[in-house]
Short mmCIF file of N, CA and C in Angstrom, two decimals:
data_model
loop_
_atom_site.label_atom_id
_atom_site.label_comp_id
_atom_site.label_asym_id
_atom_site.label_seq_id
_atom_site.Cartn_x
_atom_site.Cartn_y
_atom_site.Cartn_z
N MET A 1 26.97 65.30 -67.29
CA MET A 1 26.74 66.73 -67.34
C MET A 1 27.92 67.43 -66.67
N LEU A 2 28.76 68.01 -67.51
CA LEU A 2 29.89 68.74 -66.94
C LEU A 2 29.38 69.91 -66.11
N PRO A 3 30.07 70.20 -65.02
CA PRO A 3 31.43 69.81 -64.70
C PRO A 3 31.57 68.50 -63.90
N THR A 4 30.50 67.76 -63.70
CA THR A 4 30.63 66.49 -62.98
C THR A 4 31.10 65.39 -63.92
N TYR A 5 31.74 64.41 -63.35
CA TYR A 5 32.22 63.22 -64.07
C TYR A 5 33.15 63.57 -65.23
N ARG A 6 34.07 64.48 -64.98
CA ARG A 6 35.10 64.77 -65.97
C ARG A 6 36.00 63.54 -66.06
N GLY A 7 36.28 63.11 -67.27
CA GLY A 7 37.19 61.97 -67.44
C GLY A 7 36.61 60.91 -68.34
N LEU A 8 36.86 59.65 -67.98
CA LEU A 8 36.49 58.52 -68.83
C LEU A 8 35.40 57.65 -68.19
N HIS A 9 34.61 57.03 -69.04
CA HIS A 9 33.53 56.13 -68.63
C HIS A 9 32.54 56.84 -67.71
N SER A 10 32.25 58.08 -68.05
CA SER A 10 31.39 58.93 -67.22
C SER A 10 29.99 58.37 -67.02
N ILE A 11 29.43 57.76 -68.07
CA ILE A 11 28.07 57.20 -67.93
C ILE A 11 28.05 56.12 -66.87
N VAL A 12 29.03 55.23 -66.91
CA VAL A 12 29.09 54.14 -65.93
C VAL A 12 29.21 54.71 -64.52
N TRP A 13 30.11 55.66 -64.34
CA TRP A 13 30.29 56.25 -63.01
C TRP A 13 29.01 56.95 -62.53
N ALA A 14 28.33 57.64 -63.43
CA ALA A 14 27.09 58.33 -63.03
C ALA A 14 26.02 57.33 -62.60
N ILE A 15 25.89 56.22 -63.33
CA ILE A 15 24.92 55.19 -62.94
C ILE A 15 25.30 54.62 -61.58
N LEU A 16 26.57 54.27 -61.39
CA LEU A 16 27.02 53.68 -60.12
C LEU A 16 26.77 54.61 -58.94
N ASN A 17 26.86 55.91 -59.20
CA ASN A 17 26.64 56.88 -58.12
C ASN A 17 25.18 57.22 -57.90
N GLY A 18 24.28 56.57 -58.66
CA GLY A 18 22.86 56.75 -58.42
C GLY A 18 22.31 58.10 -58.85
N GLU A 19 22.88 58.70 -59.88
CA GLU A 19 22.39 59.99 -60.37
C GLU A 19 20.95 59.86 -60.85
N GLU A 20 20.14 60.83 -60.54
CA GLU A 20 18.74 60.83 -60.96
C GLU A 20 18.58 61.34 -62.38
N ALA A 21 19.54 62.12 -62.85
CA ALA A 21 19.51 62.63 -64.22
C ALA A 21 20.87 62.38 -64.86
N LEU A 22 20.85 62.04 -66.14
CA LEU A 22 22.08 61.82 -66.89
C LEU A 22 22.05 62.75 -68.10
N GLY A 23 23.22 63.13 -68.57
CA GLY A 23 23.25 64.03 -69.70
C GLY A 23 24.60 64.04 -70.39
N TRP A 24 24.67 64.90 -71.38
CA TRP A 24 25.90 65.05 -72.14
C TRP A 24 26.14 66.53 -72.42
N THR A 25 27.39 66.85 -72.75
CA THR A 25 27.80 68.24 -72.87
C THR A 25 28.65 68.43 -74.12
N VAL A 26 28.38 69.50 -74.85
CA VAL A 26 29.28 69.96 -75.91
C VAL A 26 30.10 71.08 -75.30
N HIS A 27 31.43 70.90 -75.31
CA HIS A 27 32.28 71.92 -74.68
C HIS A 27 33.53 72.14 -75.51
N LYS A 28 34.16 73.26 -75.25
CA LYS A 28 35.42 73.58 -75.91
C LYS A 28 36.50 72.64 -75.37
N VAL A 29 37.32 72.14 -76.26
CA VAL A 29 38.43 71.28 -75.84
C VAL A 29 39.61 72.20 -75.53
N ASP A 30 40.14 72.03 -74.32
CA ASP A 30 41.32 72.80 -73.92
C ASP A 30 42.34 71.84 -73.32
N GLU A 31 43.33 72.37 -72.64
CA GLU A 31 44.40 71.51 -72.11
C GLU A 31 43.98 70.70 -70.88
N GLY A 32 42.88 71.02 -70.25
CA GLY A 32 42.43 70.31 -69.06
C GLY A 32 41.60 69.08 -69.40
N ILE A 33 41.18 68.38 -68.37
CA ILE A 33 40.31 67.20 -68.55
C ILE A 33 38.87 67.67 -68.51
N ASP A 34 38.25 67.81 -69.69
CA ASP A 34 36.85 68.23 -69.82
C ASP A 34 36.56 69.54 -69.09
N THR A 35 37.49 70.50 -69.17
CA THR A 35 37.34 71.75 -68.43
C THR A 35 36.87 72.93 -69.27
N GLY A 36 36.74 72.75 -70.59
CA GLY A 36 36.42 73.86 -71.48
C GLY A 36 35.03 74.42 -71.29
N ASP A 37 34.84 75.62 -71.81
CA ASP A 37 33.54 76.30 -71.73
C ASP A 37 32.45 75.46 -72.40
N ILE A 38 31.24 75.58 -71.86
CA ILE A 38 30.10 74.78 -72.32
C ILE A 38 29.33 75.52 -73.42
N TYR A 39 29.07 74.80 -74.53
CA TYR A 39 28.26 75.31 -75.63
C TYR A 39 26.82 74.80 -75.56
N TYR A 40 26.66 73.57 -75.06
CA TYR A 40 25.33 72.97 -75.08
C TYR A 40 25.30 71.80 -74.10
N GLN A 41 24.16 71.61 -73.44
CA GLN A 41 23.95 70.45 -72.58
C GLN A 41 22.54 69.92 -72.76
N SER A 42 22.41 68.60 -72.56
CA SER A 42 21.10 67.95 -72.61
C SER A 42 21.07 66.89 -71.53
N SER A 43 19.93 66.74 -70.89
CA SER A 43 19.82 65.72 -69.85
C SER A 43 18.43 65.09 -69.86
N PHE A 44 18.31 63.96 -69.21
CA PHE A 44 17.02 63.30 -69.04
C PHE A 44 17.01 62.57 -67.71
N ARG A 45 15.83 62.28 -67.23
CA ARG A 45 15.68 61.56 -65.96
C ARG A 45 16.08 60.10 -66.16
N TYR A 46 16.93 59.61 -65.28
CA TYR A 46 17.39 58.22 -65.37
C TYR A 46 16.32 57.30 -64.79
N ARG A 47 15.93 56.29 -65.56
CA ARG A 47 14.87 55.36 -65.15
C ARG A 47 15.33 53.91 -65.19
N GLY A 48 16.61 53.66 -65.00
CA GLY A 48 17.10 52.29 -64.92
C GLY A 48 17.58 51.70 -66.23
N GLU A 49 17.82 52.54 -67.24
CA GLU A 49 18.36 52.03 -68.49
C GLU A 49 19.79 51.52 -68.28
N THR A 50 20.22 50.63 -69.16
CA THR A 50 21.60 50.17 -69.11
C THR A 50 22.51 51.24 -69.71
N SER A 51 23.80 51.12 -69.47
CA SER A 51 24.73 52.09 -70.04
C SER A 51 24.67 52.07 -71.56
N TRP A 52 24.46 50.90 -72.17
CA TRP A 52 24.36 50.82 -73.62
C TRP A 52 23.12 51.55 -74.13
N GLN A 53 21.99 51.40 -73.46
CA GLN A 53 20.77 52.11 -73.85
C GLN A 53 20.96 53.62 -73.75
N ILE A 54 21.66 54.06 -72.73
CA ILE A 54 21.92 55.50 -72.57
C ILE A 54 22.83 56.00 -73.68
N MET A 55 23.85 55.22 -74.02
CA MET A 55 24.73 55.62 -75.11
C MET A 55 23.95 55.74 -76.43
N GLU A 56 23.01 54.85 -76.66
CA GLU A 56 22.18 54.94 -77.88
C GLU A 56 21.32 56.20 -77.87
N ILE A 57 20.74 56.53 -76.72
CA ILE A 57 19.95 57.76 -76.59
C ILE A 57 20.82 58.98 -76.90
N PHE A 58 22.00 59.03 -76.28
CA PHE A 58 22.90 60.16 -76.49
C PHE A 58 23.37 60.23 -77.94
N ASP A 59 23.68 59.09 -78.54
CA ASP A 59 24.12 59.09 -79.95
C ASP A 59 23.06 59.72 -80.84
N GLN A 60 21.79 59.37 -80.62
CA GLN A 60 20.71 59.94 -81.43
C GLN A 60 20.59 61.44 -81.20
N GLU A 61 20.70 61.86 -79.93
CA GLU A 61 20.62 63.29 -79.63
C GLU A 61 21.78 64.05 -80.26
N VAL A 62 22.98 63.52 -80.12
CA VAL A 62 24.16 64.18 -80.67
C VAL A 62 24.02 64.32 -82.19
N GLU A 63 23.58 63.26 -82.84
CA GLU A 63 23.40 63.29 -84.28
C GLU A 63 22.41 64.38 -84.70
N GLY A 64 21.37 64.56 -83.93
CA GLY A 64 20.35 65.54 -84.26
C GLY A 64 20.69 66.97 -83.90
N VAL A 65 21.63 67.17 -82.97
CA VAL A 65 21.88 68.50 -82.43
C VAL A 65 23.26 69.06 -82.77
N LEU A 66 24.27 68.21 -82.88
CA LEU A 66 25.65 68.69 -82.95
C LEU A 66 25.90 69.65 -84.11
N GLY A 67 25.40 69.33 -85.29
CA GLY A 67 25.62 70.21 -86.44
C GLY A 67 25.07 71.61 -86.19
N HIS A 68 23.87 71.66 -85.62
CA HIS A 68 23.24 72.94 -85.31
C HIS A 68 24.05 73.72 -84.28
N VAL A 69 24.51 73.04 -83.23
CA VAL A 69 25.30 73.69 -82.18
C VAL A 69 26.62 74.20 -82.77
N ALA A 70 27.27 73.37 -83.58
CA ALA A 70 28.55 73.78 -84.19
C ALA A 70 28.35 75.01 -85.07
N LYS A 71 27.32 75.00 -85.90
CA LYS A 71 27.04 76.13 -86.79
C LYS A 71 26.81 77.41 -85.99
N ARG A 72 26.00 77.28 -84.93
CA ARG A 72 25.71 78.46 -84.10
C ARG A 72 26.95 78.95 -83.35
N SER A 73 27.83 78.01 -82.94
CA SER A 73 29.04 78.44 -82.23
C SER A 73 30.01 79.14 -83.17
N PHE A 74 30.13 78.67 -84.41
CA PHE A 74 31.02 79.31 -85.38
C PHE A 74 30.52 80.69 -85.77
N SER A 75 29.21 80.87 -85.80
CA SER A 75 28.66 82.19 -86.14
C SER A 75 28.56 83.08 -84.89
N GLU A 76 29.07 82.59 -83.80
CA GLU A 76 29.05 83.30 -82.51
C GLU A 76 27.64 83.61 -82.05
N ASP A 77 26.71 82.73 -82.43
CA ASP A 77 25.32 82.82 -82.01
C ASP A 77 25.13 82.24 -80.60
N ILE A 78 26.11 81.47 -80.16
CA ILE A 78 26.09 80.87 -78.82
C ILE A 78 27.23 81.47 -78.03
N THR A 79 26.94 81.90 -76.82
CA THR A 79 27.98 82.38 -75.93
C THR A 79 28.38 81.24 -75.01
N PRO A 80 29.61 80.71 -75.15
CA PRO A 80 30.01 79.60 -74.28
C PRO A 80 30.04 80.04 -72.82
N GLN A 81 29.60 79.12 -71.95
CA GLN A 81 29.53 79.41 -70.52
C GLN A 81 30.66 78.69 -69.79
N PRO A 82 31.38 79.41 -68.92
CA PRO A 82 32.45 78.74 -68.16
C PRO A 82 31.85 77.73 -67.17
N GLN A 83 32.60 76.69 -66.93
CA GLN A 83 32.17 75.69 -65.95
C GLN A 83 32.49 76.18 -64.54
N ASP A 84 31.67 75.76 -63.59
CA ASP A 84 31.91 76.08 -62.19
C ASP A 84 32.83 74.99 -61.62
N HIS A 85 34.09 75.34 -61.48
CA HIS A 85 35.10 74.38 -61.01
C HIS A 85 34.76 73.82 -59.62
N ASN A 86 34.03 74.60 -58.81
CA ASN A 86 33.66 74.13 -57.47
C ASN A 86 32.70 72.94 -57.50
N LEU A 87 32.01 72.74 -58.62
CA LEU A 87 31.07 71.63 -58.76
C LEU A 87 31.70 70.41 -59.43
N ALA A 88 32.95 70.53 -59.82
CA ALA A 88 33.61 69.48 -60.61
C ALA A 88 33.88 68.21 -59.81
N THR A 89 33.73 67.09 -60.50
CA THR A 89 34.20 65.79 -60.01
C THR A 89 34.94 65.13 -61.16
N TRP A 90 35.84 64.21 -60.84
CA TRP A 90 36.66 63.55 -61.85
C TRP A 90 36.55 62.05 -61.70
N VAL A 91 36.59 61.36 -62.82
CA VAL A 91 36.49 59.90 -62.79
C VAL A 91 37.56 59.29 -63.68
N PRO A 92 38.15 58.17 -63.23
CA PRO A 92 39.18 57.52 -64.02
C PRO A 92 38.61 56.51 -65.00
N ARG A 93 39.47 56.05 -65.87
CA ARG A 93 39.13 54.97 -66.78
C ARG A 93 38.89 53.71 -65.94
N ARG A 94 37.84 52.99 -66.25
CA ARG A 94 37.55 51.74 -65.54
C ARG A 94 38.36 50.62 -66.18
N ASN A 95 38.75 49.65 -65.36
CA ASN A 95 39.47 48.49 -65.88
C ASN A 95 38.81 47.21 -65.37
N ARG A 96 39.38 46.09 -65.70
CA ARG A 96 38.76 44.80 -65.33
C ARG A 96 38.65 44.63 -63.82
N GLU A 97 39.58 45.17 -63.07
CA GLU A 97 39.49 45.07 -61.60
C GLU A 97 38.23 45.76 -61.09
N ASP A 98 37.84 46.84 -61.75
CA ASP A 98 36.63 47.57 -61.35
C ASP A 98 35.37 46.78 -61.65
N CYS A 99 35.48 45.72 -62.44
CA CYS A 99 34.31 44.91 -62.82
C CYS A 99 34.06 43.76 -61.85
N LEU A 100 34.98 43.53 -60.92
CA LEU A 100 34.79 42.46 -59.94
C LEU A 100 33.63 42.82 -59.01
N ILE A 101 32.76 41.88 -58.79
CA ILE A 101 31.58 42.10 -57.94
C ILE A 101 32.02 42.27 -56.50
N ASP A 102 31.54 43.34 -55.87
CA ASP A 102 31.75 43.58 -54.45
C ASP A 102 30.48 43.07 -53.75
N PHE A 103 30.61 42.09 -52.91
CA PHE A 103 29.45 41.48 -52.27
C PHE A 103 29.00 42.21 -51.02
N ASP A 104 29.74 43.25 -50.63
CA ASP A 104 29.42 44.01 -49.42
C ASP A 104 28.72 45.32 -49.78
N VAL A 105 27.70 45.23 -50.68
CA VAL A 105 27.00 46.44 -51.13
C VAL A 105 25.49 46.25 -50.98
N SER A 106 24.78 47.35 -51.12
CA SER A 106 23.32 47.34 -51.01
C SER A 106 22.69 46.76 -52.28
N TYR A 107 21.41 46.44 -52.17
CA TYR A 107 20.65 45.96 -53.32
C TYR A 107 20.64 47.02 -54.43
N SER A 108 20.41 48.28 -54.07
CA SER A 108 20.32 49.33 -55.10
C SER A 108 21.66 49.51 -55.81
N TYR A 109 22.76 49.44 -55.08
CA TYR A 109 24.07 49.57 -55.74
C TYR A 109 24.32 48.38 -56.66
N MET A 110 24.02 47.18 -56.19
CA MET A 110 24.26 45.99 -57.03
C MET A 110 23.43 46.06 -58.30
N THR A 111 22.21 46.52 -58.20
CA THR A 111 21.35 46.67 -59.37
C THR A 111 21.96 47.67 -60.35
N ARG A 112 22.45 48.79 -59.83
CA ARG A 112 23.10 49.79 -60.70
C ARG A 112 24.36 49.23 -61.33
N PHE A 113 25.12 48.44 -60.58
CA PHE A 113 26.36 47.84 -61.07
C PHE A 113 26.07 46.97 -62.29
N PHE A 114 25.02 46.16 -62.20
CA PHE A 114 24.68 45.27 -63.32
C PHE A 114 24.07 46.04 -64.49
N LYS A 115 23.45 47.20 -64.25
CA LYS A 115 22.94 48.05 -65.33
C LYS A 115 24.08 48.79 -66.03
N ALA A 116 25.09 49.16 -65.25
CA ALA A 116 26.22 49.92 -65.81
C ALA A 116 27.15 49.04 -66.63
N LEU A 117 27.38 47.82 -66.18
CA LEU A 117 28.37 46.96 -66.83
C LEU A 117 27.70 45.99 -67.79
N VAL A 118 27.44 46.48 -68.97
CA VAL A 118 26.89 45.68 -70.06
C VAL A 118 27.77 45.94 -71.28
N PRO A 119 27.77 45.03 -72.25
CA PRO A 119 28.57 45.29 -73.45
C PRO A 119 28.19 46.66 -74.05
N PRO A 120 29.13 47.43 -74.54
CA PRO A 120 30.50 47.05 -74.89
C PRO A 120 31.48 47.04 -73.72
N TYR A 121 31.07 47.46 -72.52
CA TYR A 121 31.93 47.32 -71.35
C TYR A 121 32.01 45.85 -70.98
N PRO A 122 33.08 45.45 -70.27
CA PRO A 122 33.06 44.08 -69.73
C PRO A 122 31.89 43.95 -68.74
N CYS A 123 31.32 42.78 -68.67
CA CYS A 123 30.23 42.51 -67.74
C CYS A 123 30.77 42.36 -66.33
N PRO A 124 29.89 42.37 -65.31
CA PRO A 124 30.35 42.11 -63.95
C PRO A 124 31.11 40.78 -63.90
N MET A 125 32.15 40.76 -63.07
CA MET A 125 32.99 39.57 -63.00
C MET A 125 32.98 38.97 -61.60
N ILE A 126 33.11 37.67 -61.59
CA ILE A 126 33.17 36.93 -60.34
C ILE A 126 34.43 36.07 -60.38
N GLU A 127 35.09 35.97 -59.24
CA GLU A 127 36.32 35.18 -59.16
C GLU A 127 36.10 33.99 -58.24
N TYR A 128 36.52 32.84 -58.71
CA TYR A 128 36.39 31.62 -57.91
C TYR A 128 37.55 30.70 -58.26
N LYS A 129 38.27 30.26 -57.23
CA LYS A 129 39.43 29.39 -57.40
C LYS A 129 40.40 29.94 -58.44
N LYS A 130 40.70 31.25 -58.29
CA LYS A 130 41.67 31.96 -59.12
C LYS A 130 41.28 32.07 -60.59
N GLU A 131 40.03 31.78 -60.90
CA GLU A 131 39.52 31.96 -62.26
C GLU A 131 38.49 33.08 -62.24
N ARG A 132 38.48 33.88 -63.30
CA ARG A 132 37.50 34.95 -63.42
C ARG A 132 36.50 34.61 -64.51
N TYR A 133 35.25 34.95 -64.21
CA TYR A 133 34.14 34.71 -65.14
C TYR A 133 33.32 35.99 -65.26
N GLN A 134 32.87 36.29 -66.48
CA GLN A 134 31.93 37.40 -66.67
C GLN A 134 30.51 36.87 -66.49
N VAL A 135 29.72 37.59 -65.74
CA VAL A 135 28.32 37.22 -65.53
C VAL A 135 27.52 37.85 -66.67
N ILE A 136 27.00 37.01 -67.57
CA ILE A 136 26.29 37.56 -68.73
C ILE A 136 24.77 37.41 -68.63
N GLN A 137 24.32 36.59 -67.69
CA GLN A 137 22.87 36.50 -67.46
C GLN A 137 22.65 36.25 -65.98
N SER A 138 21.78 37.08 -65.38
CA SER A 138 21.56 36.98 -63.93
C SER A 138 20.27 37.68 -63.55
N ASP A 139 19.87 37.47 -62.31
CA ASP A 139 18.79 38.21 -61.66
C ASP A 139 19.31 38.64 -60.30
N ILE A 140 18.77 39.73 -59.80
CA ILE A 140 19.15 40.21 -58.48
C ILE A 140 17.89 40.29 -57.63
N LEU A 141 17.94 39.62 -56.49
CA LEU A 141 16.79 39.60 -55.58
C LEU A 141 17.05 40.51 -54.39
N ASN A 142 16.05 41.27 -54.00
CA ASN A 142 16.14 42.14 -52.84
C ASN A 142 15.77 41.33 -51.60
N LYS A 143 16.75 40.66 -51.01
CA LYS A 143 16.54 39.78 -49.85
C LYS A 143 17.61 40.10 -48.82
N LYS A 144 17.32 41.08 -47.98
CA LYS A 144 18.31 41.47 -46.98
C LYS A 144 18.12 40.66 -45.71
N TYR A 145 19.04 39.77 -45.47
CA TYR A 145 19.07 39.00 -44.23
C TYR A 145 20.50 38.54 -44.02
N ASP A 146 20.83 38.13 -42.83
CA ASP A 146 22.20 37.74 -42.51
C ASP A 146 22.39 36.24 -42.58
N CYS A 147 23.40 35.83 -43.30
CA CYS A 147 23.87 34.44 -43.31
C CYS A 147 25.30 34.42 -43.84
N GLY A 148 25.94 35.57 -43.79
CA GLY A 148 27.26 35.72 -44.38
C GLY A 148 27.11 36.13 -45.83
N ILE A 149 28.16 36.66 -46.39
CA ILE A 149 28.14 37.05 -47.79
C ILE A 149 29.19 36.24 -48.55
N LYS A 150 29.08 36.29 -49.88
CA LYS A 150 30.00 35.56 -50.77
C LYS A 150 29.86 34.05 -50.59
N ARG A 151 28.65 33.60 -50.31
CA ARG A 151 28.38 32.17 -50.15
C ARG A 151 27.32 31.74 -51.15
N VAL A 152 27.48 30.54 -51.70
CA VAL A 152 26.46 29.94 -52.55
C VAL A 152 25.41 29.36 -51.62
N VAL A 153 24.20 29.96 -51.65
CA VAL A 153 23.14 29.55 -50.73
C VAL A 153 22.10 28.65 -51.37
N ASN A 154 22.10 28.55 -52.69
CA ASN A 154 21.15 27.67 -53.37
C ASN A 154 21.65 27.42 -54.79
N VAL A 155 21.34 26.22 -55.29
CA VAL A 155 21.60 25.87 -56.69
C VAL A 155 20.36 25.14 -57.17
N ASP A 156 19.74 25.66 -58.24
CA ASP A 156 18.57 24.99 -58.80
C ASP A 156 18.53 25.21 -60.32
N ASP A 157 17.41 24.90 -60.93
CA ASP A 157 17.33 25.01 -62.38
C ASP A 157 17.41 26.45 -62.88
N LYS A 158 17.23 27.44 -62.00
CA LYS A 158 17.37 28.85 -62.39
C LYS A 158 18.83 29.30 -62.40
N GLY A 159 19.68 28.65 -61.59
CA GLY A 159 21.08 29.04 -61.54
C GLY A 159 21.68 28.87 -60.17
N VAL A 160 22.73 29.64 -59.92
CA VAL A 160 23.46 29.61 -58.66
C VAL A 160 23.14 30.89 -57.89
N TYR A 161 22.69 30.74 -56.66
CA TYR A 161 22.29 31.86 -55.81
C TYR A 161 23.45 32.21 -54.89
N ILE A 162 23.94 33.43 -55.00
CA ILE A 162 25.06 33.87 -54.17
C ILE A 162 24.61 35.05 -53.32
N LYS A 163 24.81 34.96 -52.02
CA LYS A 163 24.38 35.98 -51.07
C LYS A 163 25.33 37.16 -51.10
N PHE A 164 24.77 38.36 -51.18
CA PHE A 164 25.53 39.59 -50.96
C PHE A 164 24.81 40.38 -49.88
N LYS A 165 25.41 41.44 -49.41
CA LYS A 165 24.87 42.18 -48.26
C LYS A 165 23.41 42.57 -48.44
N GLY A 166 23.04 43.06 -49.63
CA GLY A 166 21.69 43.55 -49.83
C GLY A 166 20.74 42.60 -50.51
N GLY A 167 21.16 41.35 -50.74
CA GLY A 167 20.26 40.43 -51.42
C GLY A 167 20.95 39.20 -51.94
N ILE A 168 20.46 38.72 -53.07
CA ILE A 168 20.98 37.50 -53.69
C ILE A 168 21.14 37.74 -55.19
N ILE A 169 22.26 37.30 -55.73
CA ILE A 169 22.46 37.30 -57.18
C ILE A 169 22.21 35.88 -57.65
N ILE A 170 21.32 35.73 -58.61
CA ILE A 170 21.14 34.42 -59.25
C ILE A 170 21.95 34.46 -60.54
N ILE A 171 23.02 33.71 -60.56
CA ILE A 171 23.87 33.66 -61.75
C ILE A 171 23.36 32.55 -62.65
N LYS A 172 22.97 32.95 -63.87
CA LYS A 172 22.38 32.01 -64.82
C LYS A 172 23.35 31.56 -65.90
N GLU A 173 24.25 32.47 -66.30
CA GLU A 173 25.18 32.13 -67.37
C GLU A 173 26.46 32.96 -67.21
N LEU A 174 27.57 32.32 -67.52
CA LEU A 174 28.88 32.95 -67.40
C LEU A 174 29.64 32.85 -68.72
N LEU A 175 30.63 33.73 -68.85
CA LEU A 175 31.63 33.59 -69.89
C LEU A 175 32.95 33.29 -69.20
N GLY A 176 33.60 32.23 -69.64
CA GLY A 176 34.88 31.86 -69.08
C GLY A 176 36.01 32.23 -70.02
N LYS A 177 37.10 31.50 -69.94
CA LYS A 177 38.26 31.74 -70.81
C LYS A 177 37.84 31.64 -72.26
N ASN A 178 38.47 32.47 -73.08
CA ASN A 178 38.22 32.51 -74.52
C ASN A 178 36.74 32.76 -74.84
N ASP A 179 36.06 33.49 -73.93
CA ASP A 179 34.65 33.84 -74.11
C ASP A 179 33.76 32.63 -74.34
N LYS A 180 34.09 31.54 -73.69
CA LYS A 180 33.30 30.32 -73.78
C LYS A 180 32.18 30.38 -72.73
N LYS A 181 30.93 30.12 -73.16
CA LYS A 181 29.80 30.11 -72.23
C LYS A 181 29.94 28.94 -71.26
N VAL A 182 29.61 29.23 -69.99
CA VAL A 182 29.77 28.25 -68.92
C VAL A 182 28.50 28.24 -68.07
N ASP A 183 28.02 27.05 -67.74
CA ASP A 183 26.89 26.90 -66.83
C ASP A 183 27.45 27.04 -65.41
N PRO A 184 27.01 28.06 -64.65
CA PRO A 184 27.57 28.27 -63.31
C PRO A 184 27.36 27.09 -62.37
N ARG A 185 26.32 26.27 -62.63
CA ARG A 185 26.06 25.12 -61.76
C ARG A 185 27.18 24.08 -61.86
N SER A 186 27.96 24.13 -62.94
CA SER A 186 29.07 23.21 -63.08
C SER A 186 30.32 23.69 -62.34
N ILE A 187 30.28 24.92 -61.82
CA ILE A 187 31.45 25.51 -61.17
C ILE A 187 31.26 25.71 -59.67
N PHE A 188 30.09 26.26 -59.28
CA PHE A 188 29.86 26.65 -57.90
C PHE A 188 28.99 25.65 -57.16
N PRO A 189 29.56 24.87 -56.23
CA PRO A 189 28.74 23.95 -55.45
C PRO A 189 28.00 24.68 -54.31
N LEU A 190 26.92 24.10 -53.88
CA LEU A 190 26.15 24.62 -52.77
C LEU A 190 27.07 24.79 -51.57
N GLY A 191 27.01 25.94 -50.92
CA GLY A 191 27.82 26.23 -49.74
C GLY A 191 29.19 26.78 -50.03
N ALA A 192 29.59 26.85 -51.31
CA ALA A 192 30.93 27.35 -51.64
C ALA A 192 31.13 28.77 -51.16
N ARG A 193 32.36 29.05 -50.74
CA ARG A 193 32.75 30.39 -50.35
C ARG A 193 33.56 31.00 -51.48
N LEU A 194 33.21 32.21 -51.87
CA LEU A 194 33.93 32.87 -52.95
C LEU A 194 35.08 33.70 -52.40
#
């Protein structure tokens, strides 16, 4: 919802920041970064959908509304509203470095991180022994206790349990080089430090 999250990958940034409502904006394109006058906005309460699910919701809304908004704007039936620059925030394009898991975060942030980073975005990534893997199947447990972070604390038939500040990530399946599926139990031994 402009004027917030001007820039790229706005949905991901909004989820990561814990926004309670997400939305989209039809605005005039000008020389700035998403600074043009607003013709139309729509929002909904965020209830834990993935970024892909949100994009599908927005695509359906845009398809149903955009023609009507465009027609009304051309006939000057809509008066565009200027954005309040004082409320603006800006976000950059995300890259693979932004997908690396930060183990020093809360349970709620980690949950949002895994909801935000789903295909078509790269999935959350983990680095071990100079190799990077995308986490494509996992669970996140709300288990806040101290035993250090970035440690493999359990390995069982469910996967590899890695401690982070706000809980435990159970890694069930990874993608390695050339998008090859990898069983994390074959990579991370019990007690390993990441």
